[in-house]
Coordinates of C-alpha atoms and ligand atoms in Angstrom, one line a residue:
X290 CA -18.0 -12.0 6.7
X291 CA -19.9 -9.4 4.7
X292 CA -19.7 -5.5 4.1
X293 CA -22.3 -4.9 7.2
X294 CA -19.5 -6.4 9.2
X295 CA -17.2 -3.7 8.9
X296 CA -19.7 -1.0 9.6
X297 CA -18.6 0.6 12.9
X298 CA -20.1 -0.4 15.8
X299 CA -20.9 2.9 18.8
X300 CA -17.7 4.1 19.8
X301 CA -17.1 5.3 23.7
X302 CA -15.5 8.2 23.9
X303 CA -13.3 10.1 21.6
X304 CA -9.8 10.4 22.3
X305 CA -8.8 14.2 22.2
X306 CA -5.2 13.7 20.6
X307 CA -2.8 10.7 19.5
X308 CA -0.1 9.5 17.0
X309 CA 0.1 5.5 15.4
X310 CA 2.5 5.0 12.8
X311 CA 2.3 1.5 10.2
X312 CA 4.8 0.4 7.5
X313 CA 3.3 -1.9 5.3
X314 CA 4.9 -3.4 1.3
X315 CA 4.1 -2.8 -1.9
X316 CA 2.8 -6.7 -3.9
X317 CA 3.4 -8.2 -7.1
X318 CA 0.9 -10.2 -8.1
X319 CA 1.5 -13.8 -9.7
X320 CA -2.4 -14.2 -11.0
X321 CA -3.5 -11.1 -11.7
X322 CA -6.9 -8.7 -11.2
X323 CA -7.5 -6.8 -13.8
X324 CA -10.9 -5.8 -14.1
X325 CA -13.6 -4.0 -10.8
X326 CA -17.1 -3.2 -10.8
X327 CA -18.6 -0.9 -7.9
X328 CA -17.6 -0.6 -4.9
X329 CA -14.0 -1.9 -6.0
X330 CA -15.1 -5.2 -6.2
X331 CA -12.7 -8.0 -8.5
X332 CA -14.2 -9.4 -11.3
X333 CA -11.4 -12.2 -10.9
X334 CA -9.4 -13.9 -7.5
X335 CA -6.0 -12.5 -7.7
X336 CA -3.2 -13.5 -5.5
X337 CA 0.1 -11.9 -4.7
X338 CA 3.7 -12.1 -2.9
X339 CA 4.2 -9.4 -0.6
X340 CA 6.9 -7.7 -0.9
X341 CA 9.5 -6.5 1.9
X342 CA 11.9 -3.8 1.4
X343 CA 9.3 -1.8 -1.4
X344 CA 7.2 -0.6 1.5
X345 CA 5.8 3.1 2.6
X346 CA 5.6 4.4 6.3
X347 CA 2.8 6.5 7.3
X348 CA 2.4 8.1 10.3
X349 CA -1.5 9.4 11.4
X350 CA -1.4 12.3 14.0
X351 CA -4.6 12.8 15.0
X352 CA -6.3 15.5 16.6
X353 CA -10.0 16.1 17.6
X354 CA -12.1 19.0 16.0
X355 CA -13.3 22.0 18.4
X356 CA -17.1 21.4 16.7
X357 CA -17.8 18.3 14.5
X358 CA -18.9 18.7 11.1
X359 CA -19.4 16.2 8.2
X360 CA -16.1 17.2 5.9
X361 CA -12.9 15.2 6.1
X362 CA -10.0 17.5 7.4
X363 CA -6.4 16.4 6.6
X364 CA -3.3 17.4 5.4
X365 CA -0.6 15.5 3.7
X366 CA 2.8 15.2 3.9
X367 CA 4.7 13.3 1.3
X368 CA 8.4 12.8 1.8
X369 CA 9.0 15.8 4.5
X370 CA 7.3 18.2 1.9
X371 CA 3.1 19.6 2.2
X372 CA 1.3 17.7 -0.8
X373 CA -1.6 19.5 -2.1
X374 CA -1.7 16.6 -5.2
X375 CA -2.8 13.3 -3.4
X376 CA -6.0 15.2 -1.3
X377 CA -8.4 13.8 -3.9
X378 CA -7.3 10.9 -3.7
X379 CA -7.8 10.6 -0.1
X380 CA -10.7 12.8 0.3
X381 CA -12.5 10.3 -1.9
X382 CA -11.1 7.2 0.0
X383 CA -12.4 8.8 3.2
X384 CA -15.5 9.6 1.6
X385 CA -16.3 6.1 0.9
X386 CA -15.1 4.3 4.4
X387 CA -16.4 6.8 6.2
X388 CA -19.4 4.6 7.1
X389 CA -17.1 1.9 8.5
X390 CA -14.7 3.9 10.5
X391 CA -17.1 7.2 11.6
X392 CA -14.5 8.6 13.5
X393 CA -13.2 10.1 10.1
X394 CA -15.4 13.5 10.5
X395 CA -14.8 14.1 14.4
X396 CA -10.8 14.7 14.2
X397 CA -8.2 16.8 11.9
X398 CA -5.6 14.6 10.9
X399 CA -2.1 15.1 10.0
X400 CA -0.8 12.0 7.2
X401 CA 3.1 11.7 6.6
X402 CA 4.4 9.4 4.5
X403 CA 7.3 8.2 2.8
X404 CA 8.2 5.8 0.6
X405 CA 11.6 3.1 0.7
X406 CA 11.7 3.3 -2.5
X407 CA 12.9 6.6 -5.0
X408 CA 9.1 8.5 -6.0
X409 CA 9.4 8.6 -9.1
X410 CA 10.2 4.9 -9.8
X411 CA 7.6 3.7 -12.1
X412 CA 6.6 1.4 -9.2
X413 CA 2.9 2.2 -8.0
X414 CA 3.1 3.0 -4.2
X415 CA -1.0 3.2 -3.9
X416 CA -1.3 -0.3 -2.6
X417 CA 1.9 0.4 0.0
X418 CA 0.2 3.3 0.6
X419 CA -3.6 3.3 1.4
X420 CA -2.3 -0.5 3.0
X421 CA -0.7 1.6 5.6
X422 CA -3.0 4.7 6.1
X423 CA -5.7 2.3 6.9
X424 CA -3.8 0.3 9.2
X425 CA -3.4 3.8 11.0
X426 CA -6.9 4.2 11.0
X427 CA -7.4 1.0 12.2
X428 CA -5.2 1.3 15.3
X429 CA -7.4 4.6 16.1
X430 CA -10.4 2.6 15.9
X431 CA -8.6 -0.1 18.3
X432 CA -7.8 2.6 21.3
X433 CA -11.8 3.5 20.1
X434 CA -12.6 -0.8 20.5
X435 CA -10.1 -2.2 22.7
X436 CA -12.0 -5.7 22.0
X437 CA -11.1 -6.0 18.5
X438 CA -10.4 -9.4 17.7
X439 CA -6.7 -9.4 16.1
X440 CA -8.2 -10.8 12.5
X441 CA -11.0 -8.7 12.7
X442 CA -8.3 -5.5 12.9
X443 CA -6.2 -7.1 9.8
X444 CA -9.5 -8.2 8.1
X445 CA -11.0 -4.5 8.3
X446 CA -7.2 -3.2 7.6
X447 CA -7.8 -5.0 4.1
X448 CA -11.6 -4.2 3.2
X449 CA -10.9 -0.7 4.0
X450 CA -7.3 -0.9 2.0
X451 CA -9.4 -2.0 -1.0
X452 CA -12.1 0.4 -1.0
X453 CA -8.8 3.3 -1.8
X454 CA -6.8 1.2 -4.3
X455 CA -8.3 -2.7 -4.9
X456 CA -4.9 -4.2 -5.1
X457 CA -3.9 -2.7 -1.7
X458 CA -5.6 -5.0 0.1
X459 CA -3.0 -7.7 -0.6
X460 CA -0.5 -6.0 1.1
X461 CA -1.2 -5.9 4.9
X462 CA -0.7 -9.6 5.5
X463 CA 2.7 -11.8 3.9
X464 CA 4.2 -14.0 2.0
X465 CA 1.0 -15.1 -0.2
X466 CA -2.4 -13.8 0.1
X467 CA -5.5 -13.9 -2.5
X468 CA -8.0 -11.4 -3.0
X469 CA -11.1 -12.3 -4.5
X470 CA -13.7 -14.9 -3.6
X471 CA -12.5 -18.7 -5.7
X472 CA -14.0 -22.0 -4.3
X473 CA -11.2 -23.9 -3.4
X474 CA -9.4 -21.7 -1.1
X475 CA -11.2 -21.3 1.9
X476 CA -12.3 -18.1 3.6
X477 CA -11.4 -16.1 0.4
X478 CA -13.6 -13.2 -0.4
X479 CA -14.0 -9.7 -2.8
X480 CA -14.5 -7.8 0.4
X481 CA -10.8 -7.9 1.6
X482 CA -7.3 -10.1 1.1
X483 CA -7.0 -12.8 3.2
X484 CA -3.3 -14.9 3.5
X485 CA -3.6 -18.3 1.2
X486 CA -2.9 -20.7 3.9
X487 CA -2.3 -23.9 1.8
X488 CA 0.8 -26.2 1.9
X489 CA 3.6 -24.1 0.3
X490 CA 6.6 -25.3 -0.5
X491 CA 9.6 -24.0 1.1
X492 CA 11.4 -22.5 -2.0
X493 CA 8.7 -19.7 -2.0
X494 CA 9.2 -18.5 1.4
X495 CA 11.9 -16.4 0.7
X496 CA 11.3 -16.1 -3.0
X497 CA 13.6 -13.3 -4.6
X498 CA 12.0 -10.3 -7.4
X499 CA 14.2 -7.7 -8.5
X500 CA 12.1 -5.1 -10.0
X501 CA 13.6 -3.5 -13.4
X502 CA 13.2 0.1 -13.7
X503 CA 12.5 0.1 -17.3
X504 CA 10.5 3.5 -17.6
X505 CA 10.4 5.4 -14.1
X506 CA 7.5 7.6 -15.7
X507 CA 4.2 7.9 -14.6
X508 CA 2.3 5.3 -16.4
X509 CA 1.3 5.9 -19.7
X510 CA -1.9 4.3 -18.6
X511 CA -3.8 5.0 -14.9
X512 CA -5.0 1.7 -12.9
X513 CA -8.4 3.4 -12.9
X514 CA -8.7 3.6 -16.7
X515 CA -7.1 0.1 -17.2
X516 CA -10.1 -1.8 -15.5
X517 CA -12.3 0.7 -17.1
X518 CA -11.2 -1.2 -20.9
X519 CA -12.3 -4.6 -19.5
X520 CA -15.9 -3.8 -19.3
X521 CA -17.4 -4.2 -23.1
X522 CA -14.1 -6.2 -23.8
X523 CA -14.4 -9.0 -26.1
X524 CA -12.6 -10.7 -24.2
X525 CA -13.0 -10.1 -20.9
X526 CA -15.5 -13.1 -19.7
X527 CA -13.1 -15.7 -20.2
X528 CA -10.4 -13.9 -19.0
X529 CA -11.9 -13.7 -15.4
X530 CA -12.8 -17.2 -16.2
X531 CA -8.6 -18.2 -16.9
X532 CA -7.8 -16.2 -14.1
X533 CA -10.6 -18.3 -11.3
X534 CA -8.2 -21.3 -13.5
X535 CA -5.2 -20.3 -13.2
X536 CA -5.2 -19.6 -9.0
X537 CA -6.7 -23.1 -9.5
X538 CA -3.1 -24.5 -10.9
X539 CA -1.4 -22.4 -9.2
X540 CA -2.7 -23.7 -5.6
X541 CA -1.3 -26.8 -6.9
X542 CA 2.6 -25.6 -8.3
X543 CA 2.7 -23.6 -5.0
X544 CA 2.5 -26.8 -2.9
X545 CA 4.4 -29.3 -5.5
X546 CA 7.1 -26.5 -5.7
X547 CA 7.0 -27.6 -9.8
X548 CA 8.6 -23.9 -10.7
X549 CA 8.8 -24.7 -14.1
X550 CA 5.2 -25.0 -14.2
X551 CA 5.9 -21.9 -11.9
X552 CA 7.7 -19.8 -15.1
X553 CA 5.0 -20.7 -17.8
X554 CA 1.8 -19.9 -15.5
X555 CA 3.5 -16.3 -13.6
X556 CA 5.3 -15.6 -17.1
X557 CA 1.5 -16.1 -19.3
X558 CA -0.4 -14.1 -16.5
X559 CA 1.5 -10.9 -17.2
X560 CA 1.5 -11.4 -20.8
X561 CA -2.0 -12.4 -21.0
X562 CA -2.6 -8.6 -18.6
X563 CA -1.0 -7.0 -21.4
X564 CA -2.7 -8.8 -24.0
X565 CA -5.6 -7.5 -22.5
X566 CA -4.8 -3.9 -23.0
X567 CA -3.1 -4.3 -26.6
X568 CA -6.8 -5.9 -27.5
X569 CA -9.6 -3.0 -25.2
X570 CA -10.6 0.0 -27.1
X571 CA -8.5 2.9 -26.9
X572 CA -5.8 -0.1 -26.8
X573 CA -2.0 0.4 -25.8
X574 CA 1.0 -1.3 -25.9
X575 CA 2.4 -0.8 -22.4
X576 CA 5.9 -2.7 -22.3
X577 CA 8.6 -0.3 -24.4
X578 CA 11.9 -1.8 -26.6
X579 CA 13.7 -2.7 -23.9
X580 CA 10.8 -4.4 -21.5
X581 CA 11.0 -6.4 -25.0
X582 CA 14.7 -7.2 -25.1
X583 CA 14.9 -7.9 -21.2
X584 CA 12.0 -10.6 -21.8
X585 CA 14.2 -12.4 -24.5
X586 CA 17.7 -12.3 -22.6
X587 CA 15.5 -14.1 -19.6
X588 CA 14.3 -16.7 -22.3
X589 CA 18.4 -16.8 -23.5
X590 CA 19.6 -17.3 -20.4
X591 CA 16.6 -19.9 -19.3
X592 CA 17.2 -21.9 -22.5
X593 CA 21.3 -21.8 -21.4
X594 CA 21.1 -22.8 -18.1
X595 CA 19.0 -24.4 -16.1
X596 CA 18.0 -21.2 -14.0
X597 CA 13.9 -20.8 -13.0
X598 CA 14.1 -17.2 -13.0
X599 CA 11.0 -15.9 -14.9
X600 CA 9.5 -12.1 -15.3
X601 CA 6.2 -10.8 -14.8
X602 CA 4.7 -7.3 -15.0
X603 CA 2.3 -5.2 -13.5
X604 CA 0.4 -2.7 -16.0
X605 CA 3.5 -0.5 -16.6
X606 CA 6.7 -1.4 -18.9
X607 CA 8.7 -2.4 -15.4
X608 CA 10.2 -5.4 -15.1
X609 CA 9.8 -7.9 -12.0
X610 CA 11.8 -10.8 -12.2
X611 CA 11.5 -13.6 -10.1
X612 CA 13.7 -16.1 -8.7
X613 CA 14.5 -19.0 -5.8
X614 CA 17.1 -18.0 -3.5
X615 CA 19.2 -20.4 -4.5
X616 CA 20.0 -18.9 -7.3
X617 CA 20.5 -15.1 -5.8
X618 CA 24.1 -15.3 -7.0
X619 CA 24.0 -16.6 -10.5
X620 CA 20.9 -14.7 -10.8
X621 CA 22.1 -11.1 -9.4
X622 CA 25.3 -11.5 -11.7
X623 CA 23.2 -11.9 -14.9
X624 CA 21.4 -9.0 -14.6
X625 CA 24.6 -6.8 -14.0
X626 CA 25.6 -8.4 -17.0
X627 CA 22.6 -8.4 -19.3
X628 CA 19.9 -6.8 -17.7
X629 CA 20.7 -3.3 -16.2
X630 CA 21.7 -1.8 -19.4
X631 CA 18.3 -2.2 -20.3
X632 CA 16.8 -0.5 -17.2
X633 CA 16.8 3.5 -16.8
X634 CA 20.1 4.7 -14.8
X635 CA 20.7 1.1 -14.4
X636 CA 18.4 1.0 -12.2
X637 CA 17.2 -2.1 -10.3
X638 CA 15.6 -3.1 -6.6
X639 CA 16.4 -6.3 -5.3
X640 CA 13.4 -7.2 -3.3
X641 CA 12.4 -10.7 -1.5
X642 CA 9.1 -12.0 -0.5
X643 CA 7.5 -10.5 2.7
X644 CA 5.3 -10.7 5.9
X645 CA 3.2 -7.8 6.0
X646 CA 1.5 -4.5 7.6
X647 CA 3.8 -3.9 11.2
X648 CA 3.2 -1.4 13.7
X649 CA 5.7 1.0 14.4
X650 CA 7.0 2.5 17.4
X651 CA 8.4 5.4 17.5
X652 CA 8.2 7.3 20.8
X653 CA 12.0 6.6 21.7
Ligands
PMV120 O1 -4.9 -1.9 -7.1 P1 -5.0 -1.2 -9.1 O2 -6.2 -0.4 -9.4 O3 -3.6 0.0 -8.8 O4 -5.2 -2.3 -9.8 C1 -3.8 -3.0 -10.1 C2 -3.6 -4.1 -11.3 C3 -2.1 -4.9 -11.7 O5 -1.2 -4.6 -11.0 C4 -2.3 -4.7 -12.4 C5 -2.8 -6.6 -10.9 C6 -2.4 -6.5 -9.5 O6 -3.5 -7.6 -9.5 O7 -2.0 -5.9 -8.6

């Protein structure tokens, strides 16, 4: 598929109004995407676990404008209240996607979104938020083009989500999603995320992710700024190459179910992401003292037990604790006994691998 394949076909008559709802999850990368080029294309391939409990629920109500014009008309409600702060981001998103879903200029939209996780938790909501909005737009397009095939529907949903927030394209499908062309992953593309369809050991089907909320504040460095810092970064080329190699290695690990190798690769990826930010200009340390305390507790716990619990990080201070379901009882106890004290208000969110976006019927 190329970008041109997503340019909209001619539509029939537009319905005057309607409403659609999608629930889409967040995701956590195992091999990280860090560095992009225009328009929102990744410098290296990445792969993530789709999450389950951390999601956004978005309803888009659309009403045909009396007179079509070239502006975008929408109101956005977040958690029940009109939210002006989100408007510029959505306006920019509409600008980027208008050639692919030109009906965005024909309607006034009321977008109502809510997250399952607390807003000020430091969990990025752009992946779930942008994918939910994209899937709503795809449902509207499907009404205009009823013959659209399911594979194309989801691919284009992911394509639109990518234009909203890069990693959002990995939130449309489940369990594991690859974004970025990789020579050993068939169908992989820089344009959208594809489900990882190679063999996966059963241990990964229901992998657990407990998010330890070390810092619930706004991110110190936005991902836009972070990606920008990879331009001219002294280690960038080597890092992009390493991510491609790590994805090849992870492909074999996902098949074999070798958890020691999984732990080593995933933790190294997380620390490499942070190392890129420590060695950019300007430089940043995004971990907090409590992040480091948690990491050393995890290492000590692994050294003292036969646990395969490991961590990954996104571009912030919170820690994602990844572990197989068979360790749920012991790891949850470990979290309670040794890790919650390093979290703001002792707050952690238990999540697990999920299946991706889901259309909701709120009519009854
Ligand atoms: O999708 P963005 O632009 O917010 O970037 C996300 C980058 C990381 O979360 C740090 C890594 C990733 O692959 O999700």
